[in-house]
Amino acid sequence: MASIPVDLQLAHDHGLSTDEYDRLVRTLGRTPTFEELGVFSVMWSEHCSYKSSRRFLRRLPTTGPAILQGPGENAGIVDIGDGLAAVFKIESHNHPSFIEPYHGAATGVGGILRDVFTMGARPIASLNSLRFGAIEHPRTAQLLKGVVGGIGGYGNSVGVPTVGGEVYFNPGYNGNILVNAFTLGIAPADRIFRATAAGVGNPVIYVGSRTGRDGIHGASLLASREFDDKSEELRPAVQVGDPFTENVLIEACLALMRQDLIIGIQDMGAAGLTSSSVEMADRGQAGIVLDLDTVPTREAGITPYELLLSESQERMLIVAKEGCEEAVTNVFATWDLQAVVIGEVTDDGLFRTMWQGEEVVRIPVSALTSQAPAYERPAARPADLTAKQQLDLGTLPLPSDYAAVLTTLLTTPNLASKEWVYRQYDFLVGGNTVVQPGSDAAVMRLKGSDKGLGISVDCNSRYCALDPYRGAAIAVAESARNLAVSGARPVALSDCLNFGNPEKPEVMWQFVQAIDGMRAACEALEVAVVSGNVSFYNETDGQAIPPTPTVAMVGIVDTVTHHVTQWFKYPGDLVVLLGETHEELGASEYLATIHKQECGRPPRLDLEREKLLQQVCVRAARDGLFSSAHDVAEGGLAVALAEACISHPRQTLGARVTLTGDLRPDALLFGESQSRAIVSVRPADWDQLKALLHTHRLPFTVLGEVGGTDLEIAGYMKIATAALRRQWQTALAQQLTHE
Amino acid sequence: MKWGVVTFPGSNDDRDSLYCLERVLGQEAVPLWHKDRDLHGVEAIVLPGGFSYGDYLRCGAVARFSPVMSSVVAFARAGGPVLGMCNGFQILCESGLLPGALVRNRSLAFICEWVSVRVETTRTRFTARYAAGECLSLPIKHGEGCYVADEATLTALRDNDQIVFRYVNRAGEALDAANPNGAVQNIAGVTNANGNVVGLMPHPEHAVEALLGGEDGRRLFTSVFA
């Protein structure tokens, strides 16, 4: 067949810069073939190469005694004892979800599941972190419905429970939503599989769905460039998922891994067959040769270029032990899945592909991996940040009706109950969900162990926009705090770093600041970063999203029956505030919702205090001293108290409390000072808890007690909790259907 | 007692059903493979939840043609106890072992939540250990759980005492507000004329441990024990 001639213009059309194209030609010593140009363009894309972020990601702490696998594999792995390992990762699927919300979100779920089960782990829980534009924006309701439908449509059918997450609305995402998907799996600690190709002559086996023409250039043109008014034309670059095939693929792969047949396995995610084979060869310091004529296809006439770049879903690449081909094929045949030998491992360090007897690709593997371009792009503090950080409390009027403020806050889409979202997800399948959606963290039991795992995902991007260092540190701290109040000891996290165009110095500055803030919090809280993903170019028409370094964290509950939930349970319990409240209203939900201002600096974070609070919470949970414990976050103390009253799945309780302090009343009620928790405790346990607090020198205040049908904050409000619960529960659905 | 739990490709709650029977209730339980007509001598059969064969067609419409189902139908016709939960209920209706059909929820959305259901009859193999009128807390999780049947079928169901569960509020009343999916007459589960085949949309296998939210589902299984 006639090959398409390659020149600089075609390289530009593939997203490569002039410098990068020159580098490519120098590397090969010749003009690339059309197929080679396609391979370089995806492997050198920001999405696959991390060329703008690589050198900064090295600043994050990634090791620890329990860390079995840090970043660089399909997912991170933590030893959780009892012979078990927790395997997890969070990943973005932002641009596909904006263009085609249902399938974009669905395939985001499918992709992260494959990253986890490819390492030998059975997925036991998924979370998601979603960011949409303002709720009144004309596209928001349709995008939210599509994304939630896609997550549910895929996750429910594939049979992995979606047990929690977060949903936020901010005009900064009007033109670029975020869909970050997380999956946690459990594997035997001594049966971990890695994505490596080794052993000359070992067969390379393709399994799963046939290859079609979907998702071509998803990684390079969709994920690695800004949006504009032509982005709709990229819809063919969005893949379409098939959760049924994924469901049987999971079972077949896990069955395969119980035998001793394979060297390595990797899913075909971004950049499909190309990246999976190149990355496996790279990790095994080997070469790989593929015969593209043998790749199963959905239709005739698919070109080698398309075969190399297709991002068709539900496909895996396996390097098997020589002679085990038939055994591998049989495992997949049981599940009616195709497994075909398409190539073999070589020792020449080259990625080569054959098509109708001709070699159409011949590239040194290292040129696509370790020798790919890497940049230290210029960074500069945004010129307007200092002005945005100003907040003059002297000119901020005090509200006249605090009960009305509380009701308004609890019915904003950001703080309203997310029940409308999570009731569309199967959060029970698998039979491990101990704490269902609606509390600070989800808690999963581990069959065959007394332990449980807590999981939480967090990021306040308003904080990050106004101070990316502090905002990112708080994302780590809050995620850990959500675990600690649930009785889980935080151990490791996966990050999904969503930012604008890194070629802009202001975006690069935000990114570097966020990395440094995360590092500080991780080091102080002794939490390692074991996996993650960077998503740049989240911009439309030159407008970048607020920096959003999402943190998904995993913690261990040593005895799962000692987990804690956030809602009040028993009338007569004491209500106690752990930590201290300062006069901090900057970057708060109160300021944004009531005063329509997004300014000031986010609250301070004292990492030593934070660590102390978390240690005390984990200890008190273990000793069974909490009836409930709830992180104080957006909306402050009043919202946290209200949530403790109304978020119980089956009942509503009141509380009578008195708040003391000489702060402005709105700061006292709605300020978002960090390192605080609202706990309730049985009177009989109070002496023991008090002794624990004194021993650790953690400041606390007894606020009042649980009981009655009203939330009464002395001097400020008395509000019926049953009515408040109804408003909070229905607010999101109401605002969506008003569209 | 020896139980069999059928695995179709796309079944999801098959492993949860096996765990419930073996680990929680101490029964002998074996997986039954969709391609295998041999029932391996089981004395009771569970058709689990999930999305058999992807359920891209009507739910359960493909599963009814699987090799194992011909044996399950014969087993049921001979009086053997068969329980279908969620997708299993859909398959039983598609197979003609139970009357009626299940269509999309009236909200057109998937729903996962804990609901209250009232035991309407204790004459079936799976409800003998409950009391008539007793209310249970069980989870549902489905997109197509709206039970429908024509008037003649509904009359027959009522006359023959074949309505097994109804969705109710906390006061035990089968009101429309307590109906999560629009099912006719709030019907959550039915049985055949003999009472040996029961299908229901709720998931009793997910309500057998206090740690996971409740134990009200246990007696569906223990009712069958010899």
Coordinates of N, CA and C in Angstrom, one line a residue, chain A residues 75-252:
Chain A
A75 N -0.7 0.8 38.9 CA -1.3 1.3 40.1 C -0.3 1.1 41.3
G76 N -0.6 1.8 42.4 CA 0.3 1.7 43.6 C -0.2 0.6 44.5
I77 N 0.7 0.1 45.3 CA 0.4 -1.1 46.1 C 0.9 -0.9 47.5
V78 N 0.1 -1.1 48.5 CA 0.4 -1.0 49.9 C 0.2 -2.4 50.6
D79 N 1.2 -2.8 51.4 CA 1.0 -4.0 52.2 C 0.1 -3.7 53.4
I80 N -1.0 -4.3 53.5 CA -2.0 -4.0 54.6 C -2.0 -5.1 55.7
G81 N -1.0 -6.0 55.6 CA -1.0 -7.1 56.6 C -1.9 -8.3 56.3
D82 N -1.8 -9.3 57.1 CA -2.6 -10.5 56.9 C -2.4 -11.1 55.5
G83 N -1.3 -10.8 54.9 CA -1.0 -11.4 53.5 C -1.7 -10.7 52.4
L84 N -2.3 -9.5 52.7 CA -3.1 -8.8 51.7 C -2.4 -7.5 51.2
A85 N -2.6 -7.1 50.0 CA -2.1 -5.8 49.5 C -3.3 -5.0 49.0
A86 N -3.2 -3.7 49.2 CA -4.2 -2.8 48.6 C -3.6 -2.2 47.4
V87 N -4.3 -2.3 46.3 CA -3.9 -1.8 45.0 C -4.8 -0.7 44.5
F88 N -4.3 0.5 44.2 CA -5.2 1.6 43.9 C -4.6 2.7 43.1
K89 N -5.5 3.4 42.4 CA -5.1 4.5 41.6 C -6.3 5.4 41.3
I90 N -6.0 6.7 41.1 CA -7.1 7.6 40.6 C -6.6 8.1 39.2
E91 N -7.5 8.4 38.3 CA -7.1 8.8 37.0 C -8.2 9.7 36.4
S92 N -7.8 10.6 35.6 CA -8.7 11.6 35.0 C -9.3 11.1 33.7
H93 N -10.5 11.5 33.4 CA -11.1 11.3 32.0 C -11.9 12.5 31.7
N94 N -11.3 13.7 31.8 CA -11.9 15.0 31.8 C -12.4 15.4 30.4
H95 N -11.5 15.5 29.4 CA -11.9 15.9 28.1 C -13.0 15.0 27.4
P96 N -12.8 13.7 27.4 CA -13.8 12.8 26.8 C -15.2 13.0 27.5
S97 N -15.2 13.2 28.8 CA -16.4 13.4 29.5 C -17.1 14.7 29.2
F98 N -16.4 15.7 28.9 CA -17.0 17.0 28.5 C -17.6 16.9 27.1
I99 N -16.9 16.2 26.2 CA -17.4 16.0 24.8 C -18.6 15.0 24.7
E100 N -18.5 13.9 25.5 CA -19.5 12.9 25.4 C -19.6 12.3 26.8
P101 N -20.4 13.0 27.7 CA -20.4 12.7 29.1 C -20.6 11.2 29.5
Y102 N -21.6 10.6 28.9 CA -21.9 9.2 29.3 C -20.7 8.3 29.0
H103 N -20.3 8.2 27.8 CA -19.2 7.3 27.4 C -17.9 7.8 27.9
G104 N -17.7 9.1 28.0 CA -16.4 9.6 28.6 C -16.3 9.1 30.0
A105 N -17.3 9.3 30.8 CA -17.2 8.9 32.2 C -17.2 7.3 32.4
A106 N -18.0 6.6 31.5 CA -18.0 5.2 31.6 C -16.7 4.6 31.3
T107 N -16.0 5.1 30.3 CA -14.7 4.5 29.9 C -13.6 4.9 30.9
G108 N -13.9 6.1 31.6 CA -13.0 6.4 32.7 C -13.0 5.4 33.8
V109 N -14.2 4.9 34.1 CA -14.3 3.8 35.1 C -13.7 2.6 34.6
G110 N -14.0 2.2 33.4 CA -13.4 1.0 32.8 C -11.9 1.0 32.8
G111 N -11.3 2.1 32.5 CA -9.8 2.2 32.4 C -9.2 2.1 33.8
I112 N -9.8 2.7 34.8 CA -9.1 2.6 36.1 C -9.3 1.2 36.7
L113 N -10.4 0.6 36.4 CA -10.6 -0.8 36.8 C -9.5 -1.7 36.2
R114 N -9.2 -1.5 34.9 CA -8.2 -2.4 34.3 C -6.8 -2.1 34.9
D115 N -6.5 -0.8 35.2 CA -5.2 -0.5 35.9 C -5.1 -1.3 37.2
V116 N -6.1 -1.6 37.8 CA -6.1 -2.3 39.1 C -6.1 -3.8 39.0
F117 N -7.0 -4.3 38.2 CA -7.0 -5.8 38.1 C -5.8 -6.4 37.3
T118 N -5.2 -5.5 36.4 CA -4.0 -6.0 35.7 C -2.9 -6.3 36.6
M119 N -2.9 -5.8 37.9 CA -1.9 -6.1 38.8 C -2.2 -7.3 39.7
G120 N -3.3 -8.0 39.4 CA -3.6 -9.2 40.1 C -4.6 -9.0 41.2
A121 N -5.2 -7.8 41.3 CA -6.1 -7.4 42.4 C -7.6 -7.5 41.9
R122 N -8.4 -8.0 42.8 CA -9.8 -7.9 42.5 C -10.3 -6.6 43.0
P123 N -10.9 -5.8 42.0 CA -11.4 -4.5 42.4 C -12.6 -4.6 43.5
I124 N -12.5 -3.9 44.6 CA -13.6 -4.0 45.6 C -14.3 -2.7 45.8
A125 N -13.8 -1.6 45.3 CA -14.6 -0.4 45.5 C -14.1 0.7 44.5
S126 N -15.0 1.5 44.1 CA -14.6 2.7 43.3 C -15.1 4.0 43.9
L127 N -14.4 5.1 43.7 CA -14.8 6.4 44.1 C -14.8 7.3 42.8
N128 N -15.4 8.4 42.9 CA -15.1 9.4 41.8 C -15.2 10.8 42.4
S129 N -14.4 11.7 41.7 CA -14.4 13.1 42.1 C -14.8 13.9 40.9
L130 N -15.9 14.6 41.0 CA -16.5 15.3 39.8 C -16.5 16.8 40.0
R131 N -16.2 17.5 39.0 CA -16.3 19.0 39.1 C -17.1 19.5 37.8
F132 N -18.1 20.2 38.1 CA -19.0 20.8 37.1 C -19.0 22.3 37.2
G133 N -19.5 23.0 36.1 CA -19.6 24.4 36.2 C -20.8 24.8 37.1
A134 N -21.1 26.1 37.1 CA -22.2 26.6 38.0 C -23.5 25.8 37.7
I135 N -24.2 25.5 38.7 CA -25.4 24.7 38.5 C -26.4 25.3 37.6
E136 N -26.4 26.6 37.5 CA -27.4 27.3 36.6 C -26.8 27.4 35.2
H137 N -25.6 27.0 34.9 CA -25.0 27.1 33.6 C -25.8 26.1 32.7
P138 N -26.1 26.5 31.5 CA -27.0 25.7 30.6 C -26.6 24.3 30.4
R139 N -25.3 24.0 30.4 CA -24.9 22.6 30.1 C -24.7 21.8 31.4
T140 N -24.7 22.4 32.6 CA -24.3 21.6 33.8 C -25.2 20.4 34.0
A141 N -26.6 20.6 34.0 CA -27.5 19.5 34.3 C -27.3 18.3 33.4
Q142 N -27.2 18.7 32.1 CA -27.0 17.6 31.1 C -25.7 16.9 31.3
L143 N -24.6 17.6 31.6 CA -23.3 17.0 31.8 C -23.3 16.1 33.1
L144 N -23.9 16.6 34.1 CA -24.0 15.9 35.4 C -24.8 14.6 35.2
K145 N -25.9 14.7 34.5 CA -26.7 13.5 34.3 C -26.0 12.5 33.5
G146 N -25.3 13.0 32.4 CA -24.6 12.1 31.6 C -23.4 11.4 32.3
V147 N -22.7 12.1 33.1 CA -21.5 11.6 33.8 C -22.0 10.6 34.8
V148 N -23.0 11.0 35.6 CA -23.4 10.0 36.7 C -24.0 8.8 36.0
G149 N -24.8 9.0 34.9 CA -25.3 7.8 34.2 C -24.2 6.9 33.7
G150 N -23.2 7.5 33.1 CA -22.0 6.7 32.6 C -21.3 5.9 33.7
I151 N -21.1 6.6 34.8 CA -20.4 6.0 35.9 C -21.2 4.8 36.4
G152 N -22.5 5.1 36.6 CA -23.4 4.0 37.1 C -23.6 2.9 36.0
G153 N -23.8 3.3 34.8 CA -24.0 2.3 33.7 C -22.9 1.4 33.6
Y154 N -21.6 1.8 33.7 CA -20.5 1.0 33.6 C -20.2 0.2 35.0
G155 N -20.1 1.0 36.0 CA -19.8 0.4 37.3 C -20.8 -0.6 37.8
N156 N -22.1 -0.3 37.7 CA -23.1 -1.2 38.2 C -23.0 -2.5 37.4
S157 N -22.8 -2.4 36.1 CA -22.9 -3.6 35.2 C -21.6 -4.4 35.4
V158 N -20.5 -3.8 35.6 CA -19.2 -4.5 35.7 C -19.2 -5.2 37.1
G159 N -19.9 -4.7 38.1 CA -20.0 -5.4 39.3 C -19.0 -5.0 40.4
V160 N -18.6 -3.7 40.3 CA -17.7 -3.2 41.4 C -18.5 -2.0 42.0
P161 N -18.6 -2.0 43.3 CA -19.4 -1.0 43.9 C -18.8 0.4 43.9
T162 N -19.6 1.4 43.6 CA -19.2 2.8 43.7 C -19.6 3.3 45.1
V163 N -18.6 3.5 46.0 CA -19.0 3.7 47.4 C -18.9 5.1 47.9
G164 N -18.5 6.0 47.1 CA -18.3 7.4 47.6 C -17.7 8.3 46.5
G165 N -17.4 9.5 47.0 CA -16.8 10.5 46.1 C -17.2 11.9 46.5
E166 N -17.0 12.8 45.5 CA -17.3 14.2 45.8 C -17.8 14.8 44.5
V167 N -18.7 15.8 44.6 CA -19.2 16.5 43.5 C -19.2 18.0 43.9
Y168 N -18.5 18.8 43.1 CA -18.5 20.3 43.3 C -18.9 21.0 42.1
F169 N -19.5 22.2 42.3 CA -19.9 23.1 41.2 C -19.2 24.4 41.4
N170 N -18.6 24.9 40.3 CA -17.9 26.2 40.3 C -17.9 26.7 38.9
P171 N -18.2 28.0 38.7 CA -18.2 28.6 37.3 C -16.8 28.3 36.6
G172 N -15.8 28.1 37.4 CA -14.4 27.9 36.8 C -14.4 26.6 36.0
Y173 N -15.4 25.7 36.1 CA -15.4 24.5 35.3 C -16.5 24.5 34.2
N174 N -17.1 25.7 34.0 CA -18.1 25.8 32.9 C -17.7 25.2 31.6
G175 N -16.5 25.4 31.2 CA -16.0 25.0 29.9 C -15.1 23.8 30.0
N176 N -15.0 23.2 31.1 CA -14.0 22.0 31.2 C -14.3 21.3 32.5
I177 N -15.2 20.3 32.5 CA -15.5 19.6 33.7 C -14.4 18.6 34.0
L178 N -14.4 18.1 35.3 CA -13.4 17.1 35.7 C -14.2 15.8 36.1
V179 N -13.7 14.7 35.6 CA -14.1 13.4 36.0 C -12.9 12.6 36.4
N180 N -12.7 12.4 37.6 CA -11.6 11.6 38.2 C -12.1 10.3 38.8
A181 N -11.6 9.2 38.3 CA -12.2 7.9 38.8 C -11.1 7.2 39.6
F182 N -11.5 6.6 40.7 CA -10.6 5.8 41.6 C -11.1 4.4 41.8
T183 N -10.2 3.5 41.8 CA -10.5 2.1 42.1 C -9.5 1.5 43.1
L184 N -10.1 0.8 44.1 CA -9.3 0.0 45.0 C -9.5 -1.5 44.8
G185 N -8.4 -2.2 44.8 CA -8.5 -3.6 44.6 C -7.6 -4.3 45.7
I186 N -7.9 -5.6 45.9 CA -7.2 -6.4 46.9 C -6.5 -7.6 46.2
A187 N -5.3 -7.8 46.5 CA -4.5 -8.9 46.0 C -3.8 -9.6 47.1
P188 N -3.5 -10.9 46.9 CA -2.5 -11.5 47.8 C -1.2 -10.8 47.7
A189 N -0.6 -10.5 48.8 CA 0.7 -9.6 48.8 C 1.8 -10.3 48.0
D190 N 1.7 -11.7 47.9 CA 2.8 -12.4 47.3 C 2.4 -12.8 45.8
R191 N 1.3 -12.2 45.3 CA 0.9 -12.6 43.9 C 0.6 -11.3 43.2
I192 N 1.6 -10.4 43.1 CA 1.4 -9.1 42.4 C 2.0 -9.3 40.9
F193 N 1.2 -8.8 40.0 CA 1.6 -8.9 38.6 C 2.0 -7.5 38.1
R194 N 3.1 -7.5 37.3 CA 3.6 -6.2 36.8 C 3.5 -6.1 35.3
A195 N 3.6 -4.9 34.8 CA 3.5 -4.7 33.3 C 4.9 -4.8 32.7
T196 N 5.5 -6.0 32.6 CA 6.8 -6.0 32.1 C 6.9 -7.1 31.0
A197 N 7.8 -6.8 30.0 CA 8.0 -7.8 28.9 C 9.5 -8.3 29.1
A198 N 9.7 -9.5 29.3 CA 11.0 -10.1 29.4 C 11.1 -11.5 28.8
G199 N 12.3 -11.9 28.5 CA 12.5 -13.3 28.0 C 12.4 -13.3 26.5
V200 N 13.5 -13.3 25.8 CA 13.5 -13.3 24.4 C 12.7 -14.5 23.8
G201 N 11.8 -14.2 22.9 CA 11.0 -15.3 22.3 C 9.7 -15.5 23.0
N202 N 9.5 -14.9 24.2 CA 8.2 -15.1 24.8 C 7.1 -14.5 24.0
P203 N 5.9 -15.1 24.0 CA 4.8 -14.6 23.1 C 4.1 -13.4 23.7
V204 N 3.7 -12.5 22.8 CA 2.9 -11.3 23.2 C 1.5 -11.7 22.8
I205 N 0.6 -11.7 23.8 CA -0.8 -12.1 23.5 C -1.8 -11.0 23.7
Y206 N -2.7 -10.8 22.7 CA -3.7 -9.8 22.8 C -5.0 -10.5 23.3
V207 N -5.6 -9.9 24.3 CA -6.9 -10.5 24.7 C -8.0 -9.4 24.9
G208 N -9.2 -9.8 24.8 CA -10.3 -8.9 25.0 C -11.0 -8.5 23.7
S209 N -11.6 -7.3 23.7 CA -12.4 -6.9 22.6 C -11.5 -6.7 21.3
R210 N -12.2 -6.8 20.2 CA -11.5 -6.5 18.9 C -11.2 -5.0 18.8
T211 N -10.3 -4.7 18.0 CA -9.9 -3.3 17.8 C -10.7 -2.7 16.7
G212 N -11.3 -1.5 17.1 CA -12.0 -0.7 16.1 C -11.4 0.6 15.9
R213 N -12.1 1.5 15.3 CA -11.5 2.8 15.0 C -11.9 3.9 16.0
D214 N -12.2 3.4 17.2 CA -12.6 4.5 18.2 C -11.4 4.9 19.1
G215 N -11.5 6.2 19.5 CA -10.5 6.7 20.4 C -9.1 6.9 19.8
I216 N -9.1 7.0 18.5 CA -7.8 7.3 17.9 C -7.3 8.7 18.2
H217 N -6.1 8.8 18.8 CA -5.6 10.1 19.2 C -6.3 10.7 20.4
G218 N -6.9 9.8 21.2 CA -7.4 10.3 22.5 C -6.4 10.9 23.4
A219 N -5.2 10.3 23.5 CA -4.2 10.8 24.4 C -3.5 12.0 23.8
S220 N -3.3 12.1 22.5 CA -2.5 13.3 22.0 C -3.4 14.5 21.7
L221 N -4.5 14.2 21.0 CA -5.3 15.4 20.6 C -6.4 15.7 21.5
L222 N -6.9 14.8 22.3 CA -8.0 15.1 23.2 C -7.5 15.5 24.6
A223 N -6.5 14.7 25.1 CA -6.1 14.9 26.5 C -4.9 15.9 26.6
S224 N -4.3 16.2 25.5 CA -3.1 17.0 25.6 C -3.2 18.3 24.9
R225 N -4.4 18.9 24.8 CA -4.5 20.2 24.2 C -5.8 20.8 24.7
E226 N -5.8 22.2 24.6 CA -6.9 22.9 25.1 C -8.2 22.7 24.3
F227 N -9.3 23.1 24.8 CA -10.5 23.1 24.1 C -10.8 24.4 23.4
D228 N -11.5 24.4 22.3 CA -12.0 25.6 21.7 C -13.3 25.3 21.0
D229 N -13.8 26.2 20.2 CA -15.2 25.9 19.6 C -15.2 24.8 18.6
K230 N -14.0 24.2 18.3 CA -14.0 23.1 17.3 C -13.9 21.8 18.1
S231 N -13.9 21.8 19.4 CA -13.7 20.6 20.2 C -14.7 19.5 19.9
E232 N -16.0 20.0 19.6 CA -17.0 19.0 19.4 C -16.6 18.0 18.3
E233 N -15.8 18.5 17.3 CA -15.4 17.6 16.2 C -14.5 16.5 16.7
L234 N -14.1 16.6 17.9 CA -13.2 15.5 18.4 C -14.0 14.3 19.0
R235 N -15.3 14.4 18.9 CA -16.1 13.3 19.5 C -15.7 11.9 19.1
P236 N -15.3 11.7 17.8 CA -14.9 10.4 17.4 C -13.6 9.9 18.2
A237 N -12.9 10.8 18.8 CA -11.7 10.4 19.6 C -12.2 9.9 21.0
V238 N -13.5 9.9 21.3 CA -13.9 9.4 22.6 C -14.3 7.9 22.4
Q239 N -13.8 7.0 23.3 CA -14.1 5.6 23.2 C -15.5 5.3 23.7
V240 N -15.9 4.1 23.3 CA -17.2 3.6 23.8 C -16.9 2.3 24.6
G241 N -17.5 2.2 25.8 CA -17.2 1.1 26.7 C -18.2 0.0 26.6
D242 N -17.8 -1.2 27.0 CA -18.6 -2.4 27.1 C -18.4 -3.1 28.4
P243 N -19.2 -2.7 29.5 CA -18.9 -3.2 30.8 C -19.1 -4.7 30.9
F244 N -19.9 -5.3 30.0 CA -20.0 -6.8 30.1 C -18.7 -7.5 29.7
T245 N -18.1 -7.0 28.7 CA -16.8 -7.5 28.3 C -15.8 -7.3 29.4
E246 N -15.8 -6.1 30.1 CA -14.9 -5.9 31.2 C -15.2 -6.9 32.3
N247 N -16.4 -7.1 32.6 CA -16.8 -8.0 33.7 C -16.2 -9.4 33.5
V248 N -16.3 -9.9 32.3 CA -15.8 -11.3 32.0 C -14.2 -11.2 31.9
L249 N -13.7 -10.1 31.4 CA -12.3 -9.9 31.3 C -11.6 -9.9 32.7
I250 N -12.3 -9.3 33.7 CA -11.8 -9.3 35.1 C -11.7 -10.8 35.6
E251 N -12.8 -11.5 35.4 CA -12.8 -12.9 35.9 C -11.8 -13.7 35.2
A252 N -11.7 -13.6 33.9 CA -10.7 -14.4 33.1 C -9.3 -14.0 33.5

